Amino acid sequence: MIRVNCVIQADSPADAARAELERGLVDIHRARYPDATVEVTFQAVAEGYMFTEGQQSTSSIVAIPLGRATTLPEREEFLRAVCDLWVDVTGCTDHEVVVAITSGAPAAESADSDTSTSSDTSTLQEA
């Protein structure tokens, strides 16, 4: 089972759109990994407990342990899909969502395969 963990601000647009975000995250997974069982959890952080650059944060954090090997292009496409979902549903900017993917299954040997353990993450950054 893949357990997607989302850390969001309480009373934020993401908090209000949990059901839509959950459906979107499950759909993104199923489109790429039809055999995966996905569970999405949300942790709403109260005001005053989450900061960015010393200011009350408006960001969301989405952590996705895939449990399988992925290539860099696969991760980039997956990360982009999750970021686009979050922006479309919540109205946030790309800078207000942090998406991290971890994978742990051995990959076929290639220059762009991820053979990381769960402690390594890949994040999408805009150019």
Short mmCIF file of N, CA, C and O in Angstrom, two decimals:
data_model
loop_
_atom_site.label_atom_id
_atom_site.label_comp_id
_atom_site.label_asym_id
_atom_site.label_seq_id
_atom_site.Cartn_x
_atom_site.Cartn_y
_atom_site.Cartn_z
N MET A 1 0.83 -1.18 0.00
CA MET A 1 0.00 0.00 0.00
C MET A 1 0.87 1.24 0.00
O MET A 1 1.87 1.32 0.70
N ILE A 2 0.47 2.23 -0.78
CA ILE A 2 1.14 3.52 -0.82
C ILE A 2 0.35 4.46 0.08
O ILE A 2 -0.84 4.64 -0.10
N ARG A 3 1.03 5.03 1.06
CA ARG A 3 0.38 5.99 1.96
C ARG A 3 0.94 7.37 1.66
O ARG A 3 2.07 7.68 1.98
N VAL A 4 0.11 8.20 1.03
CA VAL A 4 0.49 9.57 0.72
C VAL A 4 0.17 10.42 1.94
O VAL A 4 -0.95 10.41 2.44
N ASN A 5 1.17 11.14 2.43
CA ASN A 5 1.00 11.98 3.61
C ASN A 5 1.03 13.44 3.20
O ASN A 5 2.01 13.90 2.61
N CYS A 6 -0.02 14.17 3.56
CA CYS A 6 -0.14 15.58 3.22
C CYS A 6 -0.17 16.40 4.50
O CYS A 6 -1.01 16.15 5.37
N VAL A 7 0.73 17.35 4.60
CA VAL A 7 0.75 18.28 5.73
C VAL A 7 0.25 19.61 5.17
O VAL A 7 0.85 20.17 4.24
N ILE A 8 -0.87 20.09 5.75
CA ILE A 8 -1.52 21.29 5.24
C ILE A 8 -1.82 22.24 6.40
O ILE A 8 -1.81 21.83 7.56
N GLN A 9 -2.09 23.47 6.06
CA GLN A 9 -2.51 24.44 7.06
C GLN A 9 -3.98 24.24 7.39
O GLN A 9 -4.80 24.05 6.48
N ALA A 10 -4.33 24.27 8.66
CA ALA A 10 -5.73 24.22 9.06
C ALA A 10 -6.45 25.44 8.47
O ALA A 10 -5.86 26.52 8.37
N ASP A 11 -7.68 25.24 8.07
CA ASP A 11 -8.52 26.32 7.54
C ASP A 11 -7.97 26.95 6.26
O ASP A 11 -8.26 28.10 5.94
N SER A 12 -7.19 26.20 5.51
CA SER A 12 -6.63 26.68 4.25
C SER A 12 -7.48 26.15 3.09
O SER A 12 -8.34 25.28 3.28
N PRO A 13 -7.24 26.63 1.87
CA PRO A 13 -7.93 26.07 0.71
C PRO A 13 -7.69 24.55 0.58
O PRO A 13 -8.60 23.82 0.20
N ALA A 14 -6.50 24.09 0.90
CA ALA A 14 -6.22 22.64 0.84
C ALA A 14 -7.05 21.89 1.87
O ALA A 14 -7.56 20.80 1.59
N ASP A 15 -7.21 22.46 3.05
CA ASP A 15 -8.02 21.84 4.09
C ASP A 15 -9.47 21.72 3.62
O ASP A 15 -10.12 20.69 3.82
N ALA A 16 -9.97 22.75 2.98
CA ALA A 16 -11.35 22.76 2.49
C ALA A 16 -11.56 21.80 1.31
O ALA A 16 -12.69 21.37 1.05
N ALA A 17 -10.48 21.46 0.61
CA ALA A 17 -10.59 20.64 -0.60
C ALA A 17 -10.01 19.24 -0.42
O ALA A 17 -9.61 18.61 -1.39
N ARG A 18 -9.97 18.75 0.81
CA ARG A 18 -9.36 17.43 1.07
C ARG A 18 -9.92 16.33 0.17
O ARG A 18 -9.16 15.54 -0.40
N ALA A 19 -11.22 16.25 0.03
CA ALA A 19 -11.83 15.16 -0.75
C ALA A 19 -11.39 15.23 -2.21
O ALA A 19 -11.05 14.20 -2.81
N GLU A 20 -11.39 16.43 -2.79
CA GLU A 20 -10.99 16.58 -4.18
C GLU A 20 -9.50 16.28 -4.37
O GLU A 20 -9.09 15.63 -5.33
N LEU A 21 -8.67 16.73 -3.43
CA LEU A 21 -7.24 16.43 -3.50
C LEU A 21 -6.99 14.94 -3.36
O LEU A 21 -6.16 14.36 -4.08
N GLU A 22 -7.69 14.29 -2.44
CA GLU A 22 -7.53 12.84 -2.27
C GLU A 22 -7.89 12.10 -3.55
O GLU A 22 -7.14 11.24 -4.01
N ARG A 23 -9.04 12.43 -4.15
CA ARG A 23 -9.44 11.78 -5.41
C ARG A 23 -8.38 12.00 -6.49
O ARG A 23 -8.02 11.07 -7.21
N GLY A 24 -7.88 13.24 -6.59
CA GLY A 24 -6.87 13.54 -7.60
C GLY A 24 -5.58 12.77 -7.39
O GLY A 24 -4.99 12.25 -8.35
N LEU A 25 -5.12 12.67 -6.15
CA LEU A 25 -3.89 11.92 -5.85
C LEU A 25 -4.06 10.44 -6.17
O LEU A 25 -3.16 9.81 -6.73
N VAL A 26 -5.21 9.89 -5.83
CA VAL A 26 -5.47 8.48 -6.15
C VAL A 26 -5.50 8.29 -7.66
O VAL A 26 -4.91 7.33 -8.20
N ASP A 27 -6.15 9.19 -8.38
CA ASP A 27 -6.22 9.09 -9.85
C ASP A 27 -4.83 9.18 -10.48
O ASP A 27 -4.53 8.45 -11.43
N ILE A 28 -3.99 10.08 -9.98
CA ILE A 28 -2.63 10.21 -10.50
C ILE A 28 -1.86 8.90 -10.33
O ILE A 28 -1.18 8.43 -11.24
N HIS A 29 -1.99 8.29 -9.16
CA HIS A 29 -1.32 7.00 -8.92
C HIS A 29 -1.86 5.91 -9.83
O HIS A 29 -1.10 5.17 -10.45
N ARG A 30 -3.17 5.79 -9.90
CA ARG A 30 -3.78 4.71 -10.69
C ARG A 30 -3.48 4.83 -12.18
O ARG A 30 -3.37 3.82 -12.87
N ALA A 31 -3.34 6.05 -12.67
CA ALA A 31 -3.02 6.25 -14.08
C ALA A 31 -1.63 5.71 -14.42
O ALA A 31 -1.38 5.27 -15.53
N ARG A 32 -0.73 5.74 -13.43
CA ARG A 32 0.65 5.30 -13.66
C ARG A 32 0.94 3.91 -13.12
O ARG A 32 1.74 3.18 -13.67
N TYR A 33 0.29 3.57 -12.03
CA TYR A 33 0.53 2.29 -11.35
C TYR A 33 -0.82 1.66 -11.00
O TYR A 33 -1.28 1.74 -9.87
N PRO A 34 -1.48 1.03 -12.00
CA PRO A 34 -2.83 0.50 -11.78
C PRO A 34 -2.93 -0.55 -10.67
O PRO A 34 -4.00 -0.73 -10.09
N ASP A 35 -1.84 -1.20 -10.36
CA ASP A 35 -1.85 -2.25 -9.34
C ASP A 35 -1.71 -1.70 -7.92
O ASP A 35 -1.84 -2.44 -6.94
N ALA A 36 -1.45 -0.41 -7.77
CA ALA A 36 -1.18 0.18 -6.46
C ALA A 36 -2.47 0.45 -5.68
O ALA A 36 -3.47 0.87 -6.23
N THR A 37 -2.41 0.17 -4.38
CA THR A 37 -3.46 0.58 -3.46
C THR A 37 -2.95 1.85 -2.78
O THR A 37 -1.84 1.88 -2.27
N VAL A 38 -3.77 2.88 -2.79
CA VAL A 38 -3.34 4.19 -2.31
C VAL A 38 -4.24 4.65 -1.17
O VAL A 38 -5.46 4.57 -1.25
N GLU A 39 -3.59 5.13 -0.11
CA GLU A 39 -4.30 5.76 1.00
C GLU A 39 -3.72 7.16 1.16
O GLU A 39 -2.50 7.33 1.17
N VAL A 40 -4.59 8.16 1.29
CA VAL A 40 -4.15 9.54 1.45
C VAL A 40 -4.53 10.01 2.84
O VAL A 40 -5.67 9.85 3.27
N THR A 41 -3.55 10.56 3.55
CA THR A 41 -3.81 11.11 4.88
C THR A 41 -3.47 12.59 4.89
O THR A 41 -2.60 13.04 4.15
N PHE A 42 -4.19 13.33 5.71
CA PHE A 42 -3.95 14.76 5.86
C PHE A 42 -3.69 15.07 7.32
O PHE A 42 -4.38 14.56 8.20
N GLN A 43 -2.71 15.91 7.55
CA GLN A 43 -2.46 16.45 8.88
C GLN A 43 -2.59 17.96 8.77
O GLN A 43 -1.80 18.62 8.08
N ALA A 44 -3.62 18.50 9.41
CA ALA A 44 -3.85 19.94 9.39
C ALA A 44 -3.11 20.58 10.56
O ALA A 44 -3.35 20.24 11.71
N VAL A 45 -2.21 21.49 10.24
CA VAL A 45 -1.38 22.15 11.25
C VAL A 45 -2.03 23.48 11.62
O VAL A 45 -2.37 24.29 10.74
N ALA A 46 -2.21 23.70 12.90
CA ALA A 46 -2.85 24.93 13.37
C ALA A 46 -1.98 26.14 13.07
O ALA A 46 -0.74 26.04 12.98
N GLU A 47 -2.62 27.29 12.94
CA GLU A 47 -1.90 28.54 12.72
C GLU A 47 -0.87 28.75 13.83
O GLU A 47 -1.14 28.47 15.00
N GLY A 48 0.31 29.20 13.44
CA GLY A 48 1.37 29.45 14.40
C GLY A 48 2.34 28.30 14.57
O GLY A 48 3.28 28.39 15.36
N TYR A 49 2.13 27.21 13.83
CA TYR A 49 3.00 26.04 13.97
C TYR A 49 3.74 25.66 12.69
O TYR A 49 4.47 24.68 12.68
N MET A 50 3.56 26.41 11.63
CA MET A 50 4.23 26.09 10.37
C MET A 50 4.66 27.41 9.73
O MET A 50 3.83 28.27 9.47
N PHE A 51 5.97 27.54 9.48
CA PHE A 51 6.51 28.80 8.99
C PHE A 51 7.40 28.58 7.77
O PHE A 51 8.04 27.55 7.63
N THR A 52 7.45 29.59 6.91
CA THR A 52 8.37 29.66 5.78
C THR A 52 9.04 31.02 5.83
O THR A 52 8.35 32.04 5.86
N GLU A 53 10.36 31.03 5.86
CA GLU A 53 11.13 32.27 5.92
C GLU A 53 10.66 33.18 7.05
O GLU A 53 10.53 34.39 6.89
N GLY A 54 10.35 32.60 8.19
CA GLY A 54 9.98 33.37 9.37
C GLY A 54 8.56 33.91 9.37
O GLY A 54 8.18 34.65 10.27
N GLN A 55 7.77 33.54 8.37
CA GLN A 55 6.38 33.99 8.27
C GLN A 55 5.44 32.78 8.33
O GLN A 55 5.83 31.67 7.97
N GLN A 56 4.22 33.03 8.76
CA GLN A 56 3.21 31.98 8.75
C GLN A 56 3.16 31.36 7.35
O GLN A 56 3.03 32.08 6.37
N SER A 57 3.28 30.06 7.26
CA SER A 57 3.35 29.39 5.98
C SER A 57 1.97 29.21 5.35
O SER A 57 0.98 28.99 6.04
N THR A 58 1.95 29.30 4.03
CA THR A 58 0.75 28.96 3.27
C THR A 58 1.01 27.71 2.43
O THR A 58 0.20 27.35 1.60
N SER A 59 2.13 27.05 2.68
CA SER A 59 2.54 25.90 1.89
C SER A 59 1.90 24.60 2.36
O SER A 59 1.47 24.48 3.49
N SER A 60 1.87 23.65 1.43
CA SER A 60 1.47 22.28 1.72
C SER A 60 2.65 21.38 1.40
O SER A 60 3.45 21.69 0.51
N ILE A 61 2.75 20.27 2.10
CA ILE A 61 3.80 19.28 1.86
C ILE A 61 3.12 17.96 1.53
O ILE A 61 2.25 17.51 2.27
N VAL A 62 3.52 17.36 0.41
CA VAL A 62 2.95 16.09 -0.03
C VAL A 62 4.10 15.09 -0.15
O VAL A 62 4.98 15.26 -0.98
N ALA A 63 4.09 14.07 0.70
CA ALA A 63 5.14 13.05 0.70
C ALA A 63 4.57 11.75 0.15
O ALA A 63 3.56 11.25 0.66
N ILE A 64 5.24 11.21 -0.88
CA ILE A 64 4.72 10.04 -1.59
C ILE A 64 5.79 8.95 -1.64
O ILE A 64 6.76 9.06 -2.39
N PRO A 65 5.64 7.88 -0.86
CA PRO A 65 6.57 6.75 -0.96
C PRO A 65 6.07 5.77 -2.03
O PRO A 65 5.10 5.06 -1.82
N LEU A 66 6.72 5.75 -3.18
CA LEU A 66 6.26 4.89 -4.27
C LEU A 66 6.56 3.42 -4.03
O LEU A 66 5.82 2.56 -4.47
N GLY A 67 7.69 3.13 -3.38
CA GLY A 67 8.03 1.74 -3.13
C GLY A 67 8.42 0.97 -4.37
O GLY A 67 8.36 -0.25 -4.42
N ARG A 68 8.82 1.67 -5.40
CA ARG A 68 9.27 1.03 -6.64
C ARG A 68 10.31 1.92 -7.30
O ARG A 68 10.35 3.12 -7.03
N ALA A 69 11.11 1.34 -8.13
CA ALA A 69 12.14 2.10 -8.83
C ALA A 69 11.49 3.00 -9.87
O ALA A 69 10.48 2.65 -10.48
N THR A 70 12.07 4.19 -10.05
CA THR A 70 11.58 5.13 -11.05
C THR A 70 12.77 5.79 -11.72
O THR A 70 13.84 5.90 -11.13
N THR A 71 12.54 6.23 -12.93
CA THR A 71 13.56 7.00 -13.63
C THR A 71 13.31 8.49 -13.36
O THR A 71 12.21 8.87 -12.93
N LEU A 72 14.30 9.30 -13.61
CA LEU A 72 14.14 10.74 -13.42
C LEU A 72 12.97 11.28 -14.24
O LEU A 72 12.14 12.02 -13.70
N PRO A 73 12.84 10.95 -15.52
CA PRO A 73 11.68 11.47 -16.28
C PRO A 73 10.33 11.02 -15.68
O PRO A 73 9.38 11.81 -15.66
N GLU A 74 10.25 9.80 -15.18
CA GLU A 74 9.01 9.34 -14.54
C GLU A 74 8.71 10.17 -13.29
O GLU A 74 7.56 10.58 -13.07
N ARG A 75 9.73 10.40 -12.48
CA ARG A 75 9.54 11.19 -11.26
C ARG A 75 9.13 12.62 -11.59
O ARG A 75 8.23 13.18 -10.97
N GLU A 76 9.81 13.23 -12.57
CA GLU A 76 9.48 14.60 -12.94
C GLU A 76 8.04 14.73 -13.41
O GLU A 76 7.33 15.66 -13.02
N GLU A 77 7.58 13.79 -14.20
CA GLU A 77 6.21 13.82 -14.71
C GLU A 77 5.21 13.62 -13.57
O GLU A 77 4.18 14.30 -13.50
N PHE A 78 5.52 12.69 -12.68
CA PHE A 78 4.66 12.42 -11.53
C PHE A 78 4.58 13.65 -10.61
O PHE A 78 3.50 14.08 -10.20
N LEU A 79 5.74 14.23 -10.30
CA LEU A 79 5.79 15.42 -9.46
C LEU A 79 5.03 16.58 -10.09
O LEU A 79 4.30 17.31 -9.41
N ARG A 80 5.17 16.76 -11.39
CA ARG A 80 4.45 17.83 -12.10
C ARG A 80 2.95 17.62 -12.00
O ARG A 80 2.19 18.57 -11.79
N ALA A 81 2.50 16.38 -12.15
CA ALA A 81 1.07 16.08 -12.08
C ALA A 81 0.51 16.41 -10.70
O ALA A 81 -0.58 16.99 -10.58
N VAL A 82 1.23 16.06 -9.65
CA VAL A 82 0.78 16.35 -8.29
C VAL A 82 0.77 17.85 -8.05
O VAL A 82 -0.20 18.41 -7.50
N CYS A 83 1.81 18.54 -8.47
CA CYS A 83 1.88 20.00 -8.30
C CYS A 83 0.74 20.68 -9.06
O CYS A 83 0.07 21.57 -8.52
N ASP A 84 0.50 20.26 -10.29
CA ASP A 84 -0.59 20.84 -11.09
C ASP A 84 -1.94 20.61 -10.42
O ASP A 84 -2.78 21.51 -10.40
N LEU A 85 -2.16 19.42 -9.88
CA LEU A 85 -3.39 19.13 -9.15
C LEU A 85 -3.57 20.12 -8.01
O LEU A 85 -4.64 20.74 -7.86
N TRP A 86 -2.53 20.29 -7.21
CA TRP A 86 -2.60 21.15 -6.03
C TRP A 86 -2.89 22.60 -6.42
O TRP A 86 -3.73 23.26 -5.82
N VAL A 87 -2.22 23.08 -7.45
CA VAL A 87 -2.42 24.45 -7.92
C VAL A 87 -3.84 24.63 -8.45
O VAL A 87 -4.53 25.60 -8.12
N ASP A 88 -4.31 23.68 -9.25
CA ASP A 88 -5.65 23.77 -9.85
C ASP A 88 -6.75 23.73 -8.79
O ASP A 88 -7.72 24.48 -8.86
N VAL A 89 -6.61 22.87 -7.79
CA VAL A 89 -7.66 22.68 -6.79
C VAL A 89 -7.65 23.78 -5.73
O VAL A 89 -8.69 24.26 -5.32
N THR A 90 -6.46 24.18 -5.29
CA THR A 90 -6.38 25.11 -4.15
C THR A 90 -6.17 26.56 -4.55
O THR A 90 -6.39 27.46 -3.74
N GLY A 91 -5.70 26.80 -5.78
CA GLY A 91 -5.39 28.15 -6.19
C GLY A 91 -4.03 28.64 -5.70
O GLY A 91 -3.69 29.81 -5.88
N CYS A 92 -3.24 27.76 -5.09
CA CYS A 92 -1.91 28.15 -4.62
C CYS A 92 -0.97 28.30 -5.81
O CYS A 92 -1.31 27.98 -6.94
N THR A 93 0.23 28.77 -5.55
CA THR A 93 1.25 28.84 -6.58
C THR A 93 2.15 27.60 -6.49
O THR A 93 2.10 26.87 -5.49
N ASP A 94 2.98 27.41 -7.50
CA ASP A 94 3.95 26.31 -7.47
C ASP A 94 4.87 26.40 -6.26
O ASP A 94 5.38 25.41 -5.78
N HIS A 95 5.08 27.61 -5.78
CA HIS A 95 5.98 27.83 -4.65
C HIS A 95 5.35 27.49 -3.31
O HIS A 95 6.02 27.53 -2.28
N GLU A 96 4.07 27.18 -3.31
CA GLU A 96 3.36 26.87 -2.07
C GLU A 96 3.05 25.39 -1.90
O GLU A 96 2.33 25.01 -0.98
N VAL A 97 3.60 24.57 -2.75
CA VAL A 97 3.44 23.12 -2.60
C VAL A 97 4.81 22.46 -2.76
O VAL A 97 5.54 22.73 -3.71
N VAL A 98 5.14 21.63 -1.79
CA VAL A 98 6.38 20.86 -1.82
C VAL A 98 5.97 19.40 -1.98
O VAL A 98 5.20 18.87 -1.18
N VAL A 99 6.46 18.77 -3.03
CA VAL A 99 6.13 17.38 -3.31
C VAL A 99 7.42 16.58 -3.28
O VAL A 99 8.40 16.95 -3.94
N ALA A 100 7.43 15.50 -2.52
CA ALA A 100 8.61 14.63 -2.43
C ALA A 100 8.19 13.20 -2.72
O ALA A 100 7.17 12.73 -2.23
N ILE A 101 8.99 12.53 -3.53
CA ILE A 101 8.76 11.12 -3.85
C ILE A 101 9.95 10.33 -3.32
O ILE A 101 11.10 10.73 -3.51
N THR A 102 9.66 9.23 -2.68
CA THR A 102 10.72 8.29 -2.30
C THR A 102 10.41 6.96 -2.97
O THR A 102 9.27 6.61 -3.23
N SER A 103 11.46 6.24 -3.29
CA SER A 103 11.30 4.91 -3.86
C SER A 103 12.37 4.02 -3.27
O SER A 103 13.42 4.49 -2.85
N GLY A 104 12.10 2.74 -3.20
CA GLY A 104 13.05 1.86 -2.55
C GLY A 104 13.33 0.57 -3.27
O GLY A 104 14.27 -0.14 -2.93
N ALA A 105 12.55 0.24 -4.27
CA ALA A 105 12.76 -1.03 -4.98
C ALA A 105 13.99 -0.91 -5.87
O ALA A 105 14.27 0.14 -6.41
N PRO A 106 14.73 -2.00 -6.03
CA PRO A 106 15.90 -1.95 -6.91
C PRO A 106 15.49 -1.63 -8.34
O PRO A 106 14.47 -2.09 -8.81
N ALA A 107 16.27 -0.82 -9.01
CA ALA A 107 16.00 -0.45 -10.39
C ALA A 107 16.98 -1.15 -11.30
O ALA A 107 18.06 -1.54 -10.89
N ALA A 108 16.59 -1.29 -12.57
CA ALA A 108 17.52 -1.78 -13.57
C ALA A 108 18.65 -0.78 -13.66
O ALA A 108 18.44 0.42 -13.50
N GLU A 109 19.84 -1.23 -13.88
CA GLU A 109 20.99 -0.33 -13.93
C GLU A 109 20.88 0.60 -15.12
O GLU A 109 20.81 0.17 -16.25
N SER A 110 20.81 1.89 -14.84
CA SER A 110 20.88 2.91 -15.88
C SER A 110 21.27 4.21 -15.22
O SER A 110 21.14 4.39 -14.02
N ALA A 111 21.70 5.16 -16.02
CA ALA A 111 22.20 6.43 -15.49
C ALA A 111 21.12 7.25 -14.80
O ALA A 111 21.41 7.99 -13.89
N ASP A 112 19.85 7.10 -15.24
CA ASP A 112 18.82 7.94 -14.65
C ASP A 112 17.85 7.16 -13.76
O ASP A 112 16.82 7.67 -13.38
N SER A 113 18.17 5.94 -13.37
CA SER A 113 17.30 5.18 -12.48
C SER A 113 17.54 5.60 -11.05
O SER A 113 18.64 5.92 -10.64
N ASP A 114 16.48 5.57 -10.27
CA ASP A 114 16.55 5.88 -8.85
C ASP A 114 16.65 4.57 -8.09
O ASP A 114 15.74 3.77 -8.11
N THR A 115 17.77 4.35 -7.44
CA THR A 115 17.94 3.16 -6.62
C THR A 115 18.04 3.56 -5.17
O THR A 115 18.69 2.92 -4.37
N SER A 116 17.37 4.64 -4.85
CA SER A 116 17.48 5.21 -3.51
C SER A 116 16.73 4.40 -2.47
O SER A 116 15.88 3.58 -2.80
N THR A 117 17.06 4.66 -1.25
CA THR A 117 16.28 4.12 -0.16
C THR A 117 15.24 5.16 0.22
O THR A 117 15.20 6.25 -0.37
N SER A 118 14.43 4.87 1.21
CA SER A 118 13.36 5.79 1.57
C SER A 118 13.88 7.10 2.12
O SER A 118 13.12 8.03 2.29
N SER A 119 15.15 7.22 2.38
CA SER A 119 15.67 8.47 2.92
C SER A 119 16.02 9.48 1.83
O SER A 119 16.29 10.62 2.11
N ASP A 120 16.01 9.07 0.58
CA ASP A 120 16.31 9.98 -0.53
C ASP A 120 15.00 10.50 -1.11
O ASP A 120 14.02 9.78 -1.20
N THR A 121 15.00 11.76 -1.54
CA THR A 121 13.79 12.32 -2.15
C THR A 121 14.14 13.03 -3.44
O THR A 121 15.26 13.44 -3.66
N SER A 122 13.15 13.15 -4.28
CA SER A 122 13.26 13.92 -5.51
C SER A 122 12.21 15.00 -5.44
O SER A 122 11.07 14.73 -5.06
N THR A 123 12.55 16.21 -5.78
CA THR A 123 11.57 17.29 -5.78
C THR A 123 11.60 18.01 -7.10
O THR A 123 12.63 18.08 -7.77
N LEU A 124 10.47 18.52 -7.49
CA LEU A 124 10.34 19.26 -8.73
C LEU A 124 10.61 20.72 -8.46
O LEU A 124 10.06 21.30 -7.53
N GLN A 125 11.46 21.31 -9.25
CA GLN A 125 11.74 22.73 -9.11
C GLN A 125 11.52 23.39 -10.45
O GLN A 125 11.89 22.85 -11.49
N GLU A 126 10.91 24.57 -10.43
CA GLU A 126 10.72 25.31 -11.66
C GLU A 126 12.03 25.91 -12.13
O GLU A 126 12.85 26.31 -11.33
N ALA A 127 12.18 25.97 -13.43
CA ALA A 127 13.39 26.58 -14.00
C ALA A 127 13.30 28.07 -13.93
O ALA A 127 12.31 28.66 -13.88
#
